[in-house]
Amino acid sequence: MGVRMLWPSPVNRVATLNLGGEPMPVDKPLNFVVLVGSLRRGSFNAAIARALPGLAPSDVAIVPLGSVGEFPLFNQDVEAQGFPSAVVAMGEAIAEADGVIIVTPEYNYSVPGVLKNAIDWLSRLLTKPFAGKPVAIQSASPGIFGGVRAQHHLRQTLVFLDARALAQPEVMIPQAHNKVDANTGELTDATTRDFIAKQLQAFAAFARR
Amino acid sequence: MGVRMLWPSPVNRVATLNLGGEPMPVDKPLNFVVLVGSLRRGSFNAAIARALPGLAPSDVAIVPLGSVGEFPLFNQDVEAQGFPSAVVAMGEAIAEADGVIIVTPEYNYSVPGVLKNAIDWLSRLLTKPFAGKPVAIQSASPGIFGGVRAQHHLRQTLVFLDARALAQPEVMIPQAHNKVDANTGELTDATTRDFIAKQLQAFAAFARR
Amino acid sequence: MGVRMLWPSPVNRVATLNLGGEPMPVDKPLNFVVLVGSLRRGSFNAAIARALPGLAPSDVAIVPLGSVGEFPLFNQDVEAQGFPSAVVAMGEAIAEADGVIIVTPEYNYSVPGVLKNAIDWLSRLLTKPFAGKPVAIQSASPGIFGGVRAQHHLRQTLVFLDARALAQPEVMIPQAHNKVDANTGELTDATTRDFIAKQLQAFAAFARR
Amino acid sequence: MGVRMLWPSPVNRVATLNLGGEPMPVDKPLNFVVLVGSLRRGSFNAAIARALPGLAPSDVAIVPLGSVGEFPLFNQDVEAQGFPSAVVAMGEAIAEADGVIIVTPEYNYSVPGVLKNAIDWLSRLLTKPFAGKPVAIQSASPGIFGGVRAQHHLRQTLVFLDARALAQPEVMIPQAHNKVDANTGELTDATTRDFIAKQLQAFAAFARR
């Protein structure tokens, strides 16, 4: 396989001041977390998620959330006995973050069941971690539509969660197999990298409102 | 709880002939299978699913599929090692049936992750059990919209699967807690029972085309 | 008919200061405009739109936009000869407003063609009046679902327009014929009025971000 | 412009018999009608619609419906005074046809208002011309998604209308400007022509069920 699943360490990206005089007005540093909608080891979407820290503005840190694969299938009877610790932990990480980036494939013209299952669990937490939370969406697929149908279904769910979903720019990445290096698992396509960087910049401004 | 989760035994519902003379033309008996989108023991949707055999036309047998709770979270790496037996079994049951009835709650304005996860697995089978298969949808919720948003997302998925989805009549059951007996788990609301019976009749005609 | 189509005059709703000492911090007064998705004279949605100024917070003025009935059918060849004046005027009114409230029925499980046609025209203006604009949605129908399906289709369009759509609270008004006085065209249902007032309050806070 | 808007005359495409012996079983000849969702003279979708008769199986005739531009904006008060003759005529043509092919662009991530307005009118006819009617969808756009979002919104409307919508194969035509000859208005792209021919073949089989 050869796909590296390691994340770059979340560098401390605080904005710098010019020391000689008045401090320049600086933007508040932001911490975003990333949720990946696929469990496949060589997932294109996981590859894109790993590229995000390197594409973010300098005052934006991006760290991965845990895997949706650690959640059991949602069952209200299970919930009644207490939330699984993976759900609680992810809920806290989202609650503390300045924004969530969801990077997901499309399965059968909609959101993957594994991702929706994670959101179903998270939505039950009394802390309501998505309420008012800025959310950006990215999707990649080997096909020509880049997951666009999954994005719109996901947006409908985000309305219920009262999340603040970024509208434009949207990131749909078609033919992802041509944009991720099969050996290194790196997002190598320059156009895609630029486009993602633009969305992250817009998302940072959106999250600061 | 007191909710009975047992299904009525699938009675042999063959159409009868009038023996004294020419056989009356009879419809081909149909076998439908039911997929439930919730794992909760006292699920309203499971209650509705259990009521279906008693509401079907006399020449239509309706039997439950296995639980979507028996499926692991979908992961293409797991699939590469072989399909879980629960997936294979459900795929075969659907392939052999004359139609599928999906009875599901709505979670977060969409299809429950657990149901979507099951469909994601089933969609990967080489036998493509949903292709050309007649499908009817029912949904129940304690709220006032009865799961209508989940139905439309589910329909979009069914387009990819090339299923033949019944359009009208639709069955959305709002305020399901007032229509299912909390002690017996029986669907007691007469109006709802009538409406479901009408859909099953239309679905039988649809499946026979 | 007896339905009054007149709008209450948009009262000057400036926030007041307490004169005895330091000025209290006051919210910026807001001007919202309302777009109605139905042309019917006795439209329930028009009735709701007329009720909005009386339900708004004291520092929020709400005025109607022109009728979508003044727009021709969208045709890019017509556009090439110049935008119709009704389109230009509505585009300017939206651009100058602090937010747009869209009040619409649902036709055939989606946005009415007449409303979508108006949006199609407005979307072509170089000024992009919806970009970044706060938008709230309300829908009313005589049925039990209150237009919920139209709202989600409308939200998908708003993603393209890069509008800032309010998520919660949502206003869906089922059985609208029981909530609007058939003689006076007034929205009389107290629960509905309260709920709309709550959305307008949330929308004002949303628009001020 | 040079775009020919003329339709090829609907040739009489009856299936032939082999005269020397037993008649071969022949499929019932079918008559499909085409509805175009754009009013632009040089519309790519109109170009595709014009190509359909030449791509249909030999026993399938395809003729255009009138233009959605002949319909007024839908208004229930106008309807109360009688249906416009263009609406009545199109409703009759659909009712008599064996199937409807809708060829449409996507405007603002949804169905064009002009097309939706036509459907809104047609849906009000007491004859319910779409009920049970086979419908196939095609969409073209200059962008990379080929109108896929409009198709799913249209499908939701078709559920209300109780139409029998063909699921697969779907026809989305991205970058339509590269596939239609700008001078002749002819659909020249061979791959697209083949794909449409395949859908028409599947649609004929679907309509014959």
PDB file of C-alpha atoms in Angstrom, chain B residues 3-201:
ATOM      1  CA  VAL B   3     -43.093  -4.632  23.410  1.00  0.00           C
ATOM      2  CA  ARG B   4     -43.430  -7.885  21.531  1.00  0.00           C
ATOM      3  CA  MET B   5     -40.824  -8.051  18.809  1.00  0.00           C
ATOM      4  CA  LEU B   6     -42.115 -11.334  17.398  1.00  0.00           C
ATOM      5  CA  TRP B   7     -43.353 -11.384  13.855  1.00  0.00           C
ATOM      6  CA  PRO B   8     -46.562 -13.119  12.937  1.00  0.00           C
ATOM      7  CA  SER B   9     -45.606 -16.289  11.103  1.00  0.00           C
ATOM      8  CA  PRO B  10     -45.702 -15.676   7.369  1.00  0.00           C
ATOM      9  CA  VAL B  11     -48.941 -17.423   6.539  1.00  0.00           C
ATOM     10  CA  ASN B  12     -49.242 -19.102   3.200  1.00  0.00           C
ATOM     11  CA  ARG B  13     -51.407 -16.615   1.396  1.00  0.00           C
ATOM     12  CA  VAL B  14     -52.058 -18.225  -1.959  1.00  0.00           C
ATOM     13  CA  ALA B  15     -55.070 -17.042  -3.848  1.00  0.00           C
ATOM     14  CA  THR B  16     -57.897 -19.531  -3.922  1.00  0.00           C
ATOM     15  CA  LEU B  17     -59.738 -20.824  -6.974  1.00  0.00           C
ATOM     16  CA  ASN B  18     -63.454 -21.443  -7.281  1.00  0.00           C
ATOM     17  CA  LEU B  19     -63.425 -25.171  -7.687  1.00  0.00           C
ATOM     18  CA  GLY B  20     -66.759 -25.737  -9.391  1.00  0.00           C
ATOM     19  CA  GLY B  21     -65.812 -24.489 -12.835  1.00  0.00           C
ATOM     20  CA  GLU B  22     -63.174 -22.615 -14.712  1.00  0.00           C
ATOM     21  CA  PRO B  23     -60.355 -21.379 -12.534  1.00  0.00           C
ATOM     22  CA  MET B  24     -60.643 -17.638 -11.953  1.00  0.00           C
ATOM     23  CA  PRO B  25     -57.634 -15.725 -13.189  1.00  0.00           C
ATOM     24  CA  VAL B  26     -55.504 -15.167 -10.140  1.00  0.00           C
ATOM     25  CA  ASP B  27     -52.687 -12.800  -9.451  1.00  0.00           C
ATOM     26  CA  LYS B  28     -49.273 -14.278  -8.946  1.00  0.00           C
ATOM     27  CA  PRO B  29     -48.623 -14.530  -5.191  1.00  0.00           C
ATOM     28  CA  LEU B  30     -45.959 -12.081  -4.091  1.00  0.00           C
ATOM     29  CA  ASN B  31     -43.250 -12.232  -1.462  1.00  0.00           C
ATOM     30  CA  PHE B  32     -42.123  -8.929  -0.040  1.00  0.00           C
ATOM     31  CA  VAL B  33     -39.330  -8.413   2.450  1.00  0.00           C
ATOM     32  CA  VAL B  34     -39.128  -5.612   5.001  1.00  0.00           C
ATOM     33  CA  LEU B  35     -36.067  -3.624   6.003  1.00  0.00           C
ATOM     34  CA  VAL B  36     -36.283  -1.600   9.227  1.00  0.00           C
ATOM     35  CA  GLY B  37     -34.085   1.477   9.669  1.00  0.00           C
ATOM     36  CA  SER B  38     -33.963   1.574  13.470  1.00  0.00           C
ATOM     37  CA  LEU B  39     -32.288  -0.627  16.064  1.00  0.00           C
ATOM     38  CA  ARG B  40     -34.286   0.550  19.054  1.00  0.00           C
ATOM     39  CA  ARG B  41     -36.145  -2.302  20.705  1.00  0.00           C
ATOM     40  CA  GLY B  42     -39.345  -0.273  21.049  1.00  0.00           C
ATOM     41  CA  SER B  43     -38.978   1.312  17.615  1.00  0.00           C
ATOM     42  CA  PHE B  44     -42.190   2.695  16.114  1.00  0.00           C
ATOM     43  CA  ASN B  45     -40.932   1.724  12.702  1.00  0.00           C
ATOM     44  CA  ALA B  46     -40.331  -1.859  13.798  1.00  0.00           C
ATOM     45  CA  ALA B  47     -43.875  -1.846  15.154  1.00  0.00           C
ATOM     46  CA  ILE B  48     -45.185  -0.750  11.783  1.00  0.00           C
ATOM     47  CA  ALA B  49     -43.076  -3.370  10.033  1.00  0.00           C
ATOM     48  CA  ARG B  50     -44.590  -6.058  12.234  1.00  0.00           C
ATOM     49  CA  ALA B  51     -48.074  -4.899  11.295  1.00  0.00           C
ATOM     50  CA  LEU B  52     -47.497  -5.236   7.566  1.00  0.00           C
ATOM     51  CA  PRO B  53     -48.293  -8.952   7.090  1.00  0.00           C
ATOM     52  CA  GLY B  54     -51.706  -8.366   8.653  1.00  0.00           C
ATOM     53  CA  LEU B  55     -52.396  -5.419   6.346  1.00  0.00           C
ATOM     54  CA  ALA B  56     -51.276  -6.997   3.077  1.00  0.00           C
ATOM     55  CA  PRO B  57     -53.584  -8.261   0.326  1.00  0.00           C
ATOM     56  CA  SER B  58     -54.371 -11.955   0.697  1.00  0.00           C
ATOM     57  CA  ASP B  59     -51.930 -13.078  -1.965  1.00  0.00           C
ATOM     58  CA  VAL B  60     -48.999 -11.129  -0.610  1.00  0.00           C
ATOM     59  CA  ALA B  61     -46.632 -12.541   2.013  1.00  0.00           C
ATOM     60  CA  ILE B  62     -44.405 -10.124   3.886  1.00  0.00           C
ATOM     61  CA  VAL B  63     -41.426 -11.319   5.915  1.00  0.00           C
ATOM     62  CA  PRO B  64     -38.767  -9.388   7.803  1.00  0.00           C
ATOM     63  CA  LEU B  65     -35.194  -9.157   6.649  1.00  0.00           C
ATOM     64  CA  GLY B  66     -32.431  -9.465   9.219  1.00  0.00           C
ATOM     65  CA  SER B  67     -31.473  -6.503  11.360  1.00  0.00           C
ATOM     66  CA  VAL B  68     -29.240  -3.766   9.997  1.00  0.00           C
ATOM     67  CA  GLY B  69     -27.591  -4.021  13.414  1.00  0.00           C
ATOM     68  CA  GLU B  70     -25.836  -7.211  12.294  1.00  0.00           C
ATOM     69  CA  PHE B  71     -23.790  -5.322   9.707  1.00  0.00           C
ATOM     70  CA  PRO B  72     -20.381  -3.914  10.574  1.00  0.00           C
ATOM     71  CA  LEU B  73     -19.558  -0.340   9.635  1.00  0.00           C
ATOM     72  CA  PHE B  74     -18.837  -0.291   5.918  1.00  0.00           C
ATOM     73  CA  ASN B  75     -15.166  -0.311   5.081  1.00  0.00           C
ATOM     74  CA  GLN B  76     -13.890  -1.168   1.646  1.00  0.00           C
ATOM     75  CA  ASP B  77     -10.825  -2.820   3.200  1.00  0.00           C
ATOM     76  CA  VAL B  78     -13.114  -5.177   5.105  1.00  0.00           C
ATOM     77  CA  GLU B  79     -15.119  -5.814   1.939  1.00  0.00           C
ATOM     78  CA  ALA B  80     -11.878  -6.775   0.181  1.00  0.00           C
ATOM     79  CA  GLN B  81     -11.525  -9.645   2.649  1.00  0.00           C
ATOM     80  CA  GLY B  82     -15.008 -10.921   1.876  1.00  0.00           C
ATOM     81  CA  PHE B  83     -18.553  -9.817   2.515  1.00  0.00           C
ATOM     82  CA  PRO B  84     -19.901 -10.354   6.026  1.00  0.00           C
ATOM     83  CA  SER B  85     -22.375 -13.236   6.050  1.00  0.00           C
ATOM     84  CA  ALA B  86     -25.222 -10.988   7.228  1.00  0.00           C
ATOM     85  CA  VAL B  87     -24.735  -8.856   4.129  1.00  0.00           C
ATOM     86  CA  VAL B  88     -24.689 -11.852   1.824  1.00  0.00           C
ATOM     87  CA  ALA B  89     -27.790 -13.305   3.455  1.00  0.00           C
ATOM     88  CA  MET B  90     -29.744 -10.090   3.214  1.00  0.00           C
ATOM     89  CA  GLY B  91     -28.648  -9.610  -0.377  1.00  0.00           C
ATOM     90  CA  GLU B  92     -29.952 -13.045  -1.276  1.00  0.00           C
ATOM     91  CA  ALA B  93     -33.248 -12.474   0.512  1.00  0.00           C
ATOM     92  CA  ILE B  94     -33.756  -9.226  -1.396  1.00  0.00           C
ATOM     93  CA  ALA B  95     -32.756 -10.797  -4.695  1.00  0.00           C
ATOM     94  CA  GLU B  96     -35.336 -13.545  -4.228  1.00  0.00           C
ATOM     95  CA  ALA B  97     -38.133 -11.240  -3.107  1.00  0.00           C
ATOM     96  CA  ASP B  98     -40.716  -9.630  -5.361  1.00  0.00           C
ATOM     97  CA  GLY B  99     -40.236  -6.318  -3.621  1.00  0.00           C
ATOM     98  CA  VAL B 100     -38.705  -4.550  -0.640  1.00  0.00           C
ATOM     99  CA  ILE B 101     -40.525  -2.368   1.856  1.00  0.00           C
ATOM    100  CA  ILE B 102     -38.258  -0.010   3.761  1.00  0.00           C
ATOM    101  CA  VAL B 103     -39.685   1.263   7.041  1.00  0.00           C
ATOM    102  CA  THR B 104     -37.505   3.869   8.647  1.00  0.00           C
ATOM    103  CA  PRO B 105     -37.283   6.746  11.049  1.00  0.00           C
ATOM    104  CA  GLU B 106     -35.677  10.033  10.078  1.00  0.00           C
ATOM    105  CA  TYR B 107     -32.496  11.027  11.882  1.00  0.00           C
ATOM    106  CA  ASN B 108     -31.247  14.572  11.499  1.00  0.00           C
ATOM    107  CA  TYR B 109     -33.374  15.303   8.427  1.00  0.00           C
ATOM    108  CA  SER B 110     -32.038  12.280   6.544  1.00  0.00           C
ATOM    109  CA  VAL B 111     -31.764   8.518   6.425  1.00  0.00           C
ATOM    110  CA  PRO B 112     -30.446   6.930   9.671  1.00  0.00           C
ATOM    111  CA  GLY B 113     -26.761   6.105   9.403  1.00  0.00           C
ATOM    112  CA  VAL B 114     -27.463   2.509  10.383  1.00  0.00           C
ATOM    113  CA  LEU B 115     -29.869   2.063   7.473  1.00  0.00           C
ATOM    114  CA  LYS B 116     -27.617   3.857   5.013  1.00  0.00           C
ATOM    115  CA  ASN B 117     -24.704   1.711   6.194  1.00  0.00           C
ATOM    116  CA  ALA B 118     -26.705  -1.419   5.399  1.00  0.00           C
ATOM    117  CA  ILE B 119     -27.574  -0.092   1.955  1.00  0.00           C
ATOM    118  CA  ASP B 120     -23.932   0.850   1.370  1.00  0.00           C
ATOM    119  CA  TRP B 121     -22.945  -2.769   2.046  1.00  0.00           C
ATOM    120  CA  LEU B 122     -25.752  -4.243  -0.047  1.00  0.00           C
ATOM    121  CA  SER B 123     -24.923  -1.942  -2.951  1.00  0.00           C
ATOM    122  CA  ARG B 124     -21.466  -3.506  -3.204  1.00  0.00           C
ATOM    123  CA  LEU B 125     -22.708  -7.035  -3.841  1.00  0.00           C
ATOM    124  CA  LEU B 126     -22.012  -8.142  -7.380  1.00  0.00           C
ATOM    125  CA  THR B 127     -25.564  -9.465  -7.574  1.00  0.00           C
ATOM    126  CA  LYS B 128     -26.910  -5.888  -7.277  1.00  0.00           C
ATOM    127  CA  PRO B 129     -29.987  -6.991  -5.326  1.00  0.00           C
ATOM    128  CA  PHE B 130     -31.799  -3.658  -5.656  1.00  0.00           C
ATOM    129  CA  ALA B 131     -31.450  -3.333  -9.437  1.00  0.00           C
ATOM    130  CA  GLY B 132     -34.904  -3.349 -10.987  1.00  0.00           C
ATOM    131  CA  LYS B 133     -36.400  -4.325  -7.634  1.00  0.00           C
ATOM    132  CA  PRO B 134     -39.743  -2.761  -6.647  1.00  0.00           C
ATOM    133  CA  VAL B 135     -39.304  -0.719  -3.455  1.00  0.00           C
ATOM    134  CA  ALA B 136     -41.917   0.950  -1.245  1.00  0.00           C
ATOM    135  CA  ILE B 137     -41.058   3.361   1.542  1.00  0.00           C
ATOM    136  CA  GLN B 138     -42.750   4.021   4.857  1.00  0.00           C
ATOM    137  CA  SER B 139     -41.551   6.249   7.662  1.00  0.00           C
ATOM    138  CA  ALA B 140     -42.745   7.082  11.137  1.00  0.00           C
ATOM    139  CA  SER B 141     -41.611   9.678  13.630  1.00  0.00           C
ATOM    140  CA  PRO B 142     -42.835  11.179  16.856  1.00  0.00           C
ATOM    141  CA  GLY B 143     -42.724  14.616  15.205  1.00  0.00           C
ATOM    142  CA  ILE B 144     -45.212  16.236  12.848  1.00  0.00           C
ATOM    143  CA  PHE B 145     -43.460  15.518   9.558  1.00  0.00           C
ATOM    144  CA  GLY B 146     -43.384  11.745   9.793  1.00  0.00           C
ATOM    145  CA  GLY B 147     -39.959  11.285   8.267  1.00  0.00           C
ATOM    146  CA  VAL B 148     -40.704  12.913   4.923  1.00  0.00           C
ATOM    147  CA  ARG B 149     -37.194  14.312   4.552  1.00  0.00           C
ATOM    148  CA  ALA B 150     -35.595  10.902   5.063  1.00  0.00           C
ATOM    149  CA  GLN B 151     -37.834   9.474   2.356  1.00  0.00           C
ATOM    150  CA  HIS B 152     -36.596  11.872  -0.306  1.00  0.00           C
ATOM    151  CA  HIS B 153     -32.955  11.225   0.545  1.00  0.00           C
ATOM    152  CA  LEU B 154     -33.631   7.516   0.402  1.00  0.00           C
ATOM    153  CA  ARG B 155     -35.265   7.918  -2.993  1.00  0.00           C
ATOM    154  CA  GLN B 156     -32.133   9.622  -4.316  1.00  0.00           C
ATOM    155  CA  THR B 157     -30.084   6.606  -3.241  1.00  0.00           C
ATOM    156  CA  LEU B 158     -32.591   4.292  -4.910  1.00  0.00           C
ATOM    157  CA  VAL B 159     -31.986   6.089  -8.210  1.00  0.00           C
ATOM    158  CA  PHE B 160     -28.344   5.040  -8.081  1.00  0.00           C
ATOM    159  CA  LEU B 161     -29.334   1.487  -7.191  1.00  0.00           C
ATOM    160  CA  ASP B 162     -31.669   1.432 -10.198  1.00  0.00           C
ATOM    161  CA  ALA B 163     -34.519   0.299  -7.967  1.00  0.00           C
ATOM    162  CA  ARG B 164     -38.113   0.751  -9.098  1.00  0.00           C
ATOM    163  CA  ALA B 165     -39.444   2.978  -6.319  1.00  0.00           C
ATOM    164  CA  LEU B 166     -43.189   3.304  -5.865  1.00  0.00           C
ATOM    165  CA  ALA B 167     -44.222   6.954  -6.087  1.00  0.00           C
ATOM    166  CA  GLN B 168     -47.783   7.179  -4.739  1.00  0.00           C
ATOM    167  CA  PRO B 169     -49.313   6.616  -2.273  1.00  0.00           C
ATOM    168  CA  GLU B 170     -46.633   7.652   0.193  1.00  0.00           C
ATOM    169  CA  VAL B 171     -46.782   6.577   3.831  1.00  0.00           C
ATOM    170  CA  MET B 172     -45.512   9.141   6.334  1.00  0.00           C
ATOM    171  CA  ILE B 173     -46.675   8.533   9.897  1.00  0.00           C
ATOM    172  CA  PRO B 174     -46.346  11.596  12.152  1.00  0.00           C
ATOM    173  CA  GLN B 175     -46.802  11.413  15.922  1.00  0.00           C
ATOM    174  CA  ALA B 176     -46.188   7.703  15.848  1.00  0.00           C
ATOM    175  CA  HIS B 177     -46.236   7.478  19.637  1.00  0.00           C
ATOM    176  CA  ASN B 178     -49.975   8.075  19.479  1.00  0.00           C
ATOM    177  CA  LYS B 179     -50.492   5.331  16.933  1.00  0.00           C
ATOM    178  CA  VAL B 180     -48.540   2.457  18.413  1.00  0.00           C
ATOM    179  CA  ASP B 181     -49.625   0.859  21.696  1.00  0.00           C
ATOM    180  CA  ALA B 182     -46.771   1.375  24.142  1.00  0.00           C
ATOM    181  CA  ASN B 183     -47.491  -1.888  25.945  1.00  0.00           C
ATOM    182  CA  THR B 184     -48.096  -4.284  23.125  1.00  0.00           C
ATOM    183  CA  GLY B 185     -46.040  -2.607  20.392  1.00  0.00           C
ATOM    184  CA  GLU B 186     -49.012  -2.939  18.076  1.00  0.00           C
ATOM    185  CA  LEU B 187     -49.966  -0.404  15.418  1.00  0.00           C
ATOM    186  CA  THR B 188     -53.457   0.398  16.631  1.00  0.00           C
ATOM    187  CA  ASP B 189     -54.392   3.560  14.742  1.00  0.00           C
ATOM    188  CA  ALA B 190     -57.141   2.612  12.299  1.00  0.00           C
ATOM    189  CA  THR B 191     -56.527   5.436   9.845  1.00  0.00           C
ATOM    190  CA  THR B 192     -52.863   4.569   9.627  1.00  0.00           C
ATOM    191  CA  ARG B 193     -53.652   0.883   9.180  1.00  0.00           C
ATOM    192  CA  ASP B 194     -56.053   1.675   6.346  1.00  0.00           C
ATOM    193  CA  PHE B 195     -53.554   3.921   4.683  1.00  0.00           C
ATOM    194  CA  ILE B 196     -50.786   1.360   4.867  1.00  0.00           C
ATOM    195  CA  ALA B 197     -53.129  -1.297   3.479  1.00  0.00           C
ATOM    196  CA  LYS B 198     -53.829   0.984   0.513  1.00  0.00           C
ATOM    197  CA  GLN B 199     -50.122   1.427  -0.159  1.00  0.00           C
ATOM    198  CA  LEU B 200     -49.523  -2.321   0.040  1.00  0.00           C
ATOM    199  CA  GLN B 201     -52.300  -2.891  -2.463  1.00  0.00           C
TER     200      GLN B 201
END
